[in-house]
Short mmCIF file of C-alpha atoms in Angstrom, two decimals:
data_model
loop_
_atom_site.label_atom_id
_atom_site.label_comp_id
_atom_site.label_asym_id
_atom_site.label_seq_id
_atom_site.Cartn_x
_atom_site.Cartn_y
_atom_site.Cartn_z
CA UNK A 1 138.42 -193.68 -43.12
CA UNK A 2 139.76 -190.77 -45.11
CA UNK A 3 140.64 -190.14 -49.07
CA UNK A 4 144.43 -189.05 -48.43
CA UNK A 5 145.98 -186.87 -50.91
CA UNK A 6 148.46 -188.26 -53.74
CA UNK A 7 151.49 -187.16 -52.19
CA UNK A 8 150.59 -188.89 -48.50
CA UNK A 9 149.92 -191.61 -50.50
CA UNK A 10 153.16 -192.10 -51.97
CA UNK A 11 155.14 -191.23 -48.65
CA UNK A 12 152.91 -194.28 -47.09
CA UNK A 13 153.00 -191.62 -44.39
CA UNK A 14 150.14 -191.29 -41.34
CA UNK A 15 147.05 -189.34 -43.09
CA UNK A 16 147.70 -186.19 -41.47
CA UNK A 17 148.45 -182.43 -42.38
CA UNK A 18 152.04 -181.44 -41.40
CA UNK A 19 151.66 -177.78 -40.93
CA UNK A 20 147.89 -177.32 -42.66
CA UNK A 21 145.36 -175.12 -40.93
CA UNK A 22 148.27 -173.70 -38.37
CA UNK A 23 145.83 -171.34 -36.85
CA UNK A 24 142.92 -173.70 -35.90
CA UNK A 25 145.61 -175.92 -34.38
CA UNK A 26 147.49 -173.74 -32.61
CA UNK A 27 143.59 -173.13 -30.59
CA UNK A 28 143.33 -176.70 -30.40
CA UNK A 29 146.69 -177.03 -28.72
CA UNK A 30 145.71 -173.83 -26.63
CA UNK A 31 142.46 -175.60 -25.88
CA UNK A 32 144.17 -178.98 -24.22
CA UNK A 33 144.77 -177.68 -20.75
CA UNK A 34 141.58 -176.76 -20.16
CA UNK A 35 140.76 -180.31 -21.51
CA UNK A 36 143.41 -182.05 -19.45
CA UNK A 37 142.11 -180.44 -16.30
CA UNK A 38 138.47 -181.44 -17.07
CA UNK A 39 139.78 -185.54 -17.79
CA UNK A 40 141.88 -185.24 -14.45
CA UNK A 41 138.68 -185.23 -12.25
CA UNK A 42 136.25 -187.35 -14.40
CA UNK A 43 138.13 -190.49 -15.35
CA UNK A 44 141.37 -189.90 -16.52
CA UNK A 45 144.60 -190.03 -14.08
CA UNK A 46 144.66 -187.69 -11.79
CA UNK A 47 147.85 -186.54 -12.97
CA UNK A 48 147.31 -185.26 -16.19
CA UNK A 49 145.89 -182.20 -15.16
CA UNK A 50 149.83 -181.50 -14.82
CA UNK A 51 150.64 -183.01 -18.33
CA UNK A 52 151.93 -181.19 -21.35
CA UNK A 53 150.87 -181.02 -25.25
CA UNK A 54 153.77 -182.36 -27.70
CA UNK A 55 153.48 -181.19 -31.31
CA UNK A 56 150.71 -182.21 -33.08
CA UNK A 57 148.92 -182.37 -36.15
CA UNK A 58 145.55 -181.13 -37.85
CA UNK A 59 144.03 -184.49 -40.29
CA UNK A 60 141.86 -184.53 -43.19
CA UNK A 61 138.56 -185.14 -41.67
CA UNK A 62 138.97 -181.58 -38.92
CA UNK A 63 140.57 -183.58 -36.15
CA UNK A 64 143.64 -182.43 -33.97
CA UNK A 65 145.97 -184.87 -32.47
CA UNK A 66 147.80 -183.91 -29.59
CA UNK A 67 150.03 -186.55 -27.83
CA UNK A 68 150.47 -185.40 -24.50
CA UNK A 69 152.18 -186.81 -20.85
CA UNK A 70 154.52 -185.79 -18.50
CA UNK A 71 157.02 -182.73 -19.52
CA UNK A 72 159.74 -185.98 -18.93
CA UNK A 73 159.13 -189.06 -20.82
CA UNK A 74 157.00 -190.59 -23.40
CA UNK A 75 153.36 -189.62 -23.88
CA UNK A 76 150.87 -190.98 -21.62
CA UNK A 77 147.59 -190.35 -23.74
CA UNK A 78 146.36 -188.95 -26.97
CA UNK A 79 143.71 -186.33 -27.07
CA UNK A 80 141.90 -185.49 -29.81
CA UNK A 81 139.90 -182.26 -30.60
CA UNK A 82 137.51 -180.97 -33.15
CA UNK A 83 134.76 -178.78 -33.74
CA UNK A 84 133.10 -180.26 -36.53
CA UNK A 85 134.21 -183.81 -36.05
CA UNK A 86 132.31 -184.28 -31.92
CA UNK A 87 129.74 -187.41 -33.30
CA UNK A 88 132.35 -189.69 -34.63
CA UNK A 89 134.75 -188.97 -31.72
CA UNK A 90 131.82 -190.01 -29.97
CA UNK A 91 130.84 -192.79 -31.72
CA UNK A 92 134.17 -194.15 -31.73
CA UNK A 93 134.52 -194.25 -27.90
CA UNK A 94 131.04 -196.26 -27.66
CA UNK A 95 132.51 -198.44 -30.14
CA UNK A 96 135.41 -199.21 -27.80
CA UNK A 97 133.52 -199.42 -24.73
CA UNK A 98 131.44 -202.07 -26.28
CA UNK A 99 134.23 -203.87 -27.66
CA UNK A 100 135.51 -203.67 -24.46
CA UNK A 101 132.25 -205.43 -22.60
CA UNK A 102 132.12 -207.65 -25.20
CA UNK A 103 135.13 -209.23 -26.15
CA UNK A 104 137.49 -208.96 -22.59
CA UNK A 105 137.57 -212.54 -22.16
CA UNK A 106 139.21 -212.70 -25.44
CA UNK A 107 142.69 -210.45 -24.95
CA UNK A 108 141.03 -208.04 -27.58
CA UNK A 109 140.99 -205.79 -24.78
CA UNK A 110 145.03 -205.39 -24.71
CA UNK A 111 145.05 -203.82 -28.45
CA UNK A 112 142.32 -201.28 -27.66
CA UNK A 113 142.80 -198.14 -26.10
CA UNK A 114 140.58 -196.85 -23.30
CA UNK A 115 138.63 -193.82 -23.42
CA UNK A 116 138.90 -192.22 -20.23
CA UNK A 117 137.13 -188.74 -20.55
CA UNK A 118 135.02 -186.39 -23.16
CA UNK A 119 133.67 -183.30 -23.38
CA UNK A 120 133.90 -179.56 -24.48
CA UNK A 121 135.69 -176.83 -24.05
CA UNK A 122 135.81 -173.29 -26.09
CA UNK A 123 133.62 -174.61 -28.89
CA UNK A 124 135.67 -177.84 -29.04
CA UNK A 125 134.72 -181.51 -28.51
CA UNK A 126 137.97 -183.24 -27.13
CA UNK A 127 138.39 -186.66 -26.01
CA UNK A 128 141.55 -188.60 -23.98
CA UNK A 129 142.37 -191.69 -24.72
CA UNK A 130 145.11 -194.11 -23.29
CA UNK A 131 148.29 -194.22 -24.99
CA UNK A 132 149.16 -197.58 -27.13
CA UNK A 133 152.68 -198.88 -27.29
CA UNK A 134 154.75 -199.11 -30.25
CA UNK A 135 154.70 -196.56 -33.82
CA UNK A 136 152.15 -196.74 -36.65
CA UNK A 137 152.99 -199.51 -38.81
CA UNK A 138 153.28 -196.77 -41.84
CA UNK A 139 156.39 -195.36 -40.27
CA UNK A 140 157.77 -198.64 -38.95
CA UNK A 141 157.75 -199.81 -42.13
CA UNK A 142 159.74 -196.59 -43.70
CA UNK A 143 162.31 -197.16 -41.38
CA UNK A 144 162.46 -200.99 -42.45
CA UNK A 145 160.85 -202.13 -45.08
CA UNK A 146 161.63 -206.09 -44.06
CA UNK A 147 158.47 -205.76 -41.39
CA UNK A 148 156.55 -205.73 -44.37
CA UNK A 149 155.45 -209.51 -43.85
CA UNK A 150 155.23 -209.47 -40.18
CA UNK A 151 152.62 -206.66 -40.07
CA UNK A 152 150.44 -208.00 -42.83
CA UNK A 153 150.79 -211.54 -40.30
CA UNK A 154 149.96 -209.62 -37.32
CA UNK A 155 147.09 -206.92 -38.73
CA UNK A 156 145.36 -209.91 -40.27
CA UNK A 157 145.80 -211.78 -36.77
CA UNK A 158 144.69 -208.85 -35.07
CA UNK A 159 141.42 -208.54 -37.43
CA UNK A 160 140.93 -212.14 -37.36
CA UNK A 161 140.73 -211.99 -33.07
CA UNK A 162 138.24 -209.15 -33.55
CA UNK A 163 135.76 -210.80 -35.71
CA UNK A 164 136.39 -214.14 -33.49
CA UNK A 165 135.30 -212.20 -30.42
CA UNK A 166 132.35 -210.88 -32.18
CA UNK A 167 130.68 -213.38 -34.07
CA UNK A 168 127.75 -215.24 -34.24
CA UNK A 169 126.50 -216.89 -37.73
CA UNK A 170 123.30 -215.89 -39.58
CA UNK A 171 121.91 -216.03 -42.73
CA UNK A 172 121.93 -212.88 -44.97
CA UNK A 173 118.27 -211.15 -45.13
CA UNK A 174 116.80 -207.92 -45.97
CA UNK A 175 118.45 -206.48 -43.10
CA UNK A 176 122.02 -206.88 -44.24
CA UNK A 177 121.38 -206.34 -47.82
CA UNK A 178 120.25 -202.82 -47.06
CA UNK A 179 123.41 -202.31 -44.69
CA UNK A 180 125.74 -203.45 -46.68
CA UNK A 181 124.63 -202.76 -50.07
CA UNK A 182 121.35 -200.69 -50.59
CA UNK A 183 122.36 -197.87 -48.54
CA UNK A 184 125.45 -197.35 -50.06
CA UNK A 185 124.39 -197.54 -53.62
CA UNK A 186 121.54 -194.78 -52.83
CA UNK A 187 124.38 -192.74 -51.44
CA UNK A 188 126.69 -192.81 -54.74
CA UNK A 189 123.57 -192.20 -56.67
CA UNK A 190 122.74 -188.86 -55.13
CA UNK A 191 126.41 -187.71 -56.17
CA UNK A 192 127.97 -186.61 -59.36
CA UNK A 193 130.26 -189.35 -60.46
CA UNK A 194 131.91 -188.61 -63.92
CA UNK A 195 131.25 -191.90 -65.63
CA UNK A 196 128.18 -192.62 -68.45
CA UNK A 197 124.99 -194.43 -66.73
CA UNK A 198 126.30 -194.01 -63.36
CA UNK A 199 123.00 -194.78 -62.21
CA UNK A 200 121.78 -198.19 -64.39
CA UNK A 201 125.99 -199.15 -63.91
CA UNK A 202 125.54 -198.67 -59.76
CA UNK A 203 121.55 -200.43 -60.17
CA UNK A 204 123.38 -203.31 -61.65
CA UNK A 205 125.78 -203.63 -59.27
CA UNK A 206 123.00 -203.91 -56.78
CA UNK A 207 120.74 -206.22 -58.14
CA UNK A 208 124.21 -208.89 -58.28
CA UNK A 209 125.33 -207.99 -54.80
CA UNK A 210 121.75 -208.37 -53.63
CA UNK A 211 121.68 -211.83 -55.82
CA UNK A 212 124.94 -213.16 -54.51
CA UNK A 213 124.31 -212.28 -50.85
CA UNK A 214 120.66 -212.88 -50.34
CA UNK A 215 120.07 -216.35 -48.34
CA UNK A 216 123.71 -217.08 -47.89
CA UNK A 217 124.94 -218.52 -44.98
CA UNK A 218 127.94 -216.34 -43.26
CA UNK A 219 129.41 -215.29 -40.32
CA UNK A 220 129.49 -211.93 -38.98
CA UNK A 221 131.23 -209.42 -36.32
CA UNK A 222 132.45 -206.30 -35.85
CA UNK A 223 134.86 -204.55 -38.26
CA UNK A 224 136.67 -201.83 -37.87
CA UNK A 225 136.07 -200.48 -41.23
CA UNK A 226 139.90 -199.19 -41.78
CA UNK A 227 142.15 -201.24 -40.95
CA UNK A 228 145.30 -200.17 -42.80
CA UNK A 229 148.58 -199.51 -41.73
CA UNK A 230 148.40 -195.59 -40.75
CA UNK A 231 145.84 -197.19 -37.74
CA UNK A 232 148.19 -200.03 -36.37
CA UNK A 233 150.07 -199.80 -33.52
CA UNK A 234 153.55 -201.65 -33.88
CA UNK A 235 156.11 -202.97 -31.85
CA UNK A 236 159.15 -201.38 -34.40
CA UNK A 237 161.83 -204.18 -33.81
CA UNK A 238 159.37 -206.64 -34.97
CA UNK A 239 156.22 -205.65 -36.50
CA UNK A 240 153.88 -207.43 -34.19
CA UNK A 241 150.80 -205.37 -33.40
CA UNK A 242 150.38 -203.47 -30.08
CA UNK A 243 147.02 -201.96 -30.98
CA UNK A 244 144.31 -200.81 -33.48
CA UNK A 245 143.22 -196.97 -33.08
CA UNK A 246 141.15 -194.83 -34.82
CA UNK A 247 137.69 -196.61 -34.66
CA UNK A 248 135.66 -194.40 -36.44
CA UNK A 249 133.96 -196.53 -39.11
CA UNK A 250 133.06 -199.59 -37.30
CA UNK A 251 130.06 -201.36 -37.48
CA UNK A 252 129.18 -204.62 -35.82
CA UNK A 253 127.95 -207.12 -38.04
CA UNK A 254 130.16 -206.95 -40.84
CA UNK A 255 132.05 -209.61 -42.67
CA UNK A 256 135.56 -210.18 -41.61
CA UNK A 257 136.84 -209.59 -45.20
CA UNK A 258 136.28 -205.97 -45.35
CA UNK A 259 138.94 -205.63 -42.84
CA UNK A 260 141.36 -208.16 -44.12
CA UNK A 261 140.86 -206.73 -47.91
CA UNK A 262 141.35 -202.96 -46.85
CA UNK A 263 144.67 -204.45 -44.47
CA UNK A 264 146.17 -205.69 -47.75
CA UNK A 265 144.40 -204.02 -51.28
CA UNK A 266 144.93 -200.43 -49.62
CA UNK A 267 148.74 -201.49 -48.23
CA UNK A 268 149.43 -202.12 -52.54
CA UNK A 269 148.31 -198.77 -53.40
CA UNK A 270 150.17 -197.04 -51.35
CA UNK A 271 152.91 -198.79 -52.17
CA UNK A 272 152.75 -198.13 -55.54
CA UNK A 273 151.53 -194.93 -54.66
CA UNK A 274 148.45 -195.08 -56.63
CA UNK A 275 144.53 -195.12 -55.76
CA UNK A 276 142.59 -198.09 -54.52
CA UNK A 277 140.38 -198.18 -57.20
CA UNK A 278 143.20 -199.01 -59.53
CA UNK A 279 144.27 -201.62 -57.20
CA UNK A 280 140.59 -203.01 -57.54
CA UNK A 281 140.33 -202.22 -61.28
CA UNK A 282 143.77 -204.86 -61.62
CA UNK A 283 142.12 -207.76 -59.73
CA UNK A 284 138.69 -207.44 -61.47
CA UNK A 285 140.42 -208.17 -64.58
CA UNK A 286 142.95 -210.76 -63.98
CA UNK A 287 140.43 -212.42 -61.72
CA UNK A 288 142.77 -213.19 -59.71
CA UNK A 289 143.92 -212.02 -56.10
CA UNK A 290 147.48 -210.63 -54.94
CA UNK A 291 149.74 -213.65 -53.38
CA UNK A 292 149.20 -211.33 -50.11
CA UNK A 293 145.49 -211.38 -49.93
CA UNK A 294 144.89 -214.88 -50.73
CA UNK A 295 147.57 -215.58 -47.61
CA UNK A 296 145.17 -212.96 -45.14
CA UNK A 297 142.24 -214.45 -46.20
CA UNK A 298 142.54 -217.92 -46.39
CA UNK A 299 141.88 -218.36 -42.69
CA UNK A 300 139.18 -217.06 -42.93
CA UNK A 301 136.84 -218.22 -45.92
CA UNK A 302 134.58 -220.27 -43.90
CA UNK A 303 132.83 -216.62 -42.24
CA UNK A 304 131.60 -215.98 -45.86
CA UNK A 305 131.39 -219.34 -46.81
CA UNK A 306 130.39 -220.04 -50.96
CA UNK A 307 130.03 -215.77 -51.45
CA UNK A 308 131.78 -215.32 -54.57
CA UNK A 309 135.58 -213.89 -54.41
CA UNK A 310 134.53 -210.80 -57.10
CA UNK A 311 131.00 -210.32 -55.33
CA UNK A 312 132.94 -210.00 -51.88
CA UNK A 313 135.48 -207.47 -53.81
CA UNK A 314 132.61 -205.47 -55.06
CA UNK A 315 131.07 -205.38 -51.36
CA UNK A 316 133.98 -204.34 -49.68
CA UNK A 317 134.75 -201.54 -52.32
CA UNK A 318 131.06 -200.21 -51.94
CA UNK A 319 131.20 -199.72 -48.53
CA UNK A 320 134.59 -198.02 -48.66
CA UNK A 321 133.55 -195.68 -51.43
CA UNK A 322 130.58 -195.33 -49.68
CA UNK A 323 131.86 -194.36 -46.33
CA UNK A 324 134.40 -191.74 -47.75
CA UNK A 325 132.10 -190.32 -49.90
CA UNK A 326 129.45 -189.59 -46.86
CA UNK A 327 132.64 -187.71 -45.56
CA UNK A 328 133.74 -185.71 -48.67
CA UNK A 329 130.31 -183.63 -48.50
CA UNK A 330 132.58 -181.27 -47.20
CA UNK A 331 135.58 -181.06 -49.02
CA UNK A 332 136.86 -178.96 -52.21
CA UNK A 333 134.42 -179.91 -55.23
CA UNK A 334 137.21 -180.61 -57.14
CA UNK A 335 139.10 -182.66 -54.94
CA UNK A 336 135.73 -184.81 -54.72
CA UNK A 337 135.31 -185.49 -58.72
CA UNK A 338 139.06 -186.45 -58.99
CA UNK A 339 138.70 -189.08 -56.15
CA UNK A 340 135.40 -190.66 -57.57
CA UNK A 341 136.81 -190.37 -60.91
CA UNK A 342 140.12 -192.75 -59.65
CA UNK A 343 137.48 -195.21 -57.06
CA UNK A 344 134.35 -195.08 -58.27
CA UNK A 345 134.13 -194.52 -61.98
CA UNK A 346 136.59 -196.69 -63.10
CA UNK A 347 135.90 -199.49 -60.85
CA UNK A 348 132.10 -199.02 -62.17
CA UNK A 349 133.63 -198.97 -65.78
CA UNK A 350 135.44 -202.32 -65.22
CA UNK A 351 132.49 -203.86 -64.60
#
């Protein structure tokens, strides 16, 4: 999950950085040979020691993506290098491998892709993963806008068979309360937000999450955690999903709204080619959701069973926030304040 920049936003383009850090990518490139030799003998085909890199591109969270495959043909595999970035490429192949034990009886497996080797090489941690079909619903859609309805149909199918494969009912304790809300309330109170009473605003917001959640009966699986367009694999004639990539922020016992709300909520703004918190500002007042969420989620109201509609809003903002401002330690200060200024603050003020 990354904050992308206005102008990404408003292309609805893949959250990457055509041409940014030139230098550190042109090592990464250098760097996938070595790398493709390595995955050749420990789990990868053992012909992609002989592949090539295509052009690739540096993202917004230190990562380089290089499709790469025979000098003839499509690509075969994507590899991915970083040097700051090595425990979330991690973490996202254990995610898939456990996905992968857990739910192959229930096709998830043909969506996912396979990691097939990791390691490091010249100061970088690179992983290879199997190639998935199709284009990223972001540029499928550019080239025709009509898919619009299919993909929304077929990324809310897609997150519905995940959470299906995944979950098992409980009843919400101390446990999930801290995951889901505590944690990530203490995290947007240890940073500057440019709002009045950011603290009593984000204490109040906890004590109702914690009030609407606690004892409630629900159902619960893995999520992927960012499930919009830019990380959907799509067959371009007709929108239908080939597979979900970029697994980064997913956590297992999640509700399955987080990933049907992001699918949709973050799909409007970058339509309209404004932040999600002005997306989320809109539905708090009107109290009302979008014709195109109530249509994903329908389906599906029986995993959170009588959780209010605004409460689960509120939740599945505060772990987005949350999770993107964990990442931003690292970015421009000013960058930071106007993105918690456009999510958090007025979302908090709206309250």
């Amino acid at each position: 999950m990354r904050a992308m920049n206005p102008s990404a936003v408003r292309r609805g383009l893949p959250r990457r950085r055509s041409g940014a850090r030139p230098t550190l990518l042109a090592s990464a490139t250098a760097a996938s040979g070595p790398a493709l030799s390595a995955a050749a003998s420990d789990g990868a085909p053992a012909e992609a020691g002989a592949w090539s890199a295509r052009p690739g591109w540096w993202t917004a969270t230190g990562v380089a993506i290089v499709p790469v495959g025979p000098q003839e043909g499509p690509p075969r595999a994507l590899l991915r290098l970083s040097v700051t970035g090595a425990a979330r490429l991690r973490s996202e192949g254990a995610v898939v491998a456990e996905l992968r034990r857990t739910a192959a009886a229930q096709d998830l497996d043909r969506i996912l892709p396979v990691r097939w080797s990791e390691g490091w090489h010249g100061g970088w941690w690179w992983c290879l993963d199997s190639w998935l079909e199709g284009v990223d619903a972001a540029t499928a859609l550019a080239v025709d806008p009509r898919l619009r309805a299919p993909v929304l149909r077929s990324g809310a199918a897609a997150a519905a068979m995940l959470h299906r494969a995944t979950a098992v009912p409980i009843q919400v304790g101390d446990a999930e309360l801290h995951d889901w809300v505590d944690q990530h309330v203490e995290l947007l109170q240890s940073v500057r937000l440019p709002v009045p009473r950011a603290a009593d605003r984000l204490a109040a917001l906890q004590v109702r999450l914690r009030r609407g959640l606690a004892g409630r009966e629900v159902r619960v699986g893995w999520a992927h955690g960012d499930l919009w367009r830019g990380n959907l694999r799509v067959d371009p004639a007709t929108g239908a999903v080939t597979g979900l990539i970029d697994w980064d922020c997913a956590a297992p016992r999640q509700l399955p709204a987080h990933d049907l709300l992001h699918l949709v909520l973050y799909g409007l703004a970058v339509d309209r080619g404004v932040d999600l918190g002005t997306v989320i500002v809109e539905v708090l007042r009107t109290h009302r959701w979008p014709s195109e969420v109530e249509a994903a989620i329908a389906p599906q109201r029986a995993a959170w069973g009588d959780v209010e509609d605004e409460d689960l809003l509120l939740l599945y903002w505060l772990r987005h926030v949350g999770l993107i401002a964990a990442q931003q330690r690292d970015y421009m200060d000013h960058s930071r304040l106007v993105w918690r200024w456009r999510n958090i603050a007025q979302v908090l003020l709206a309250l």
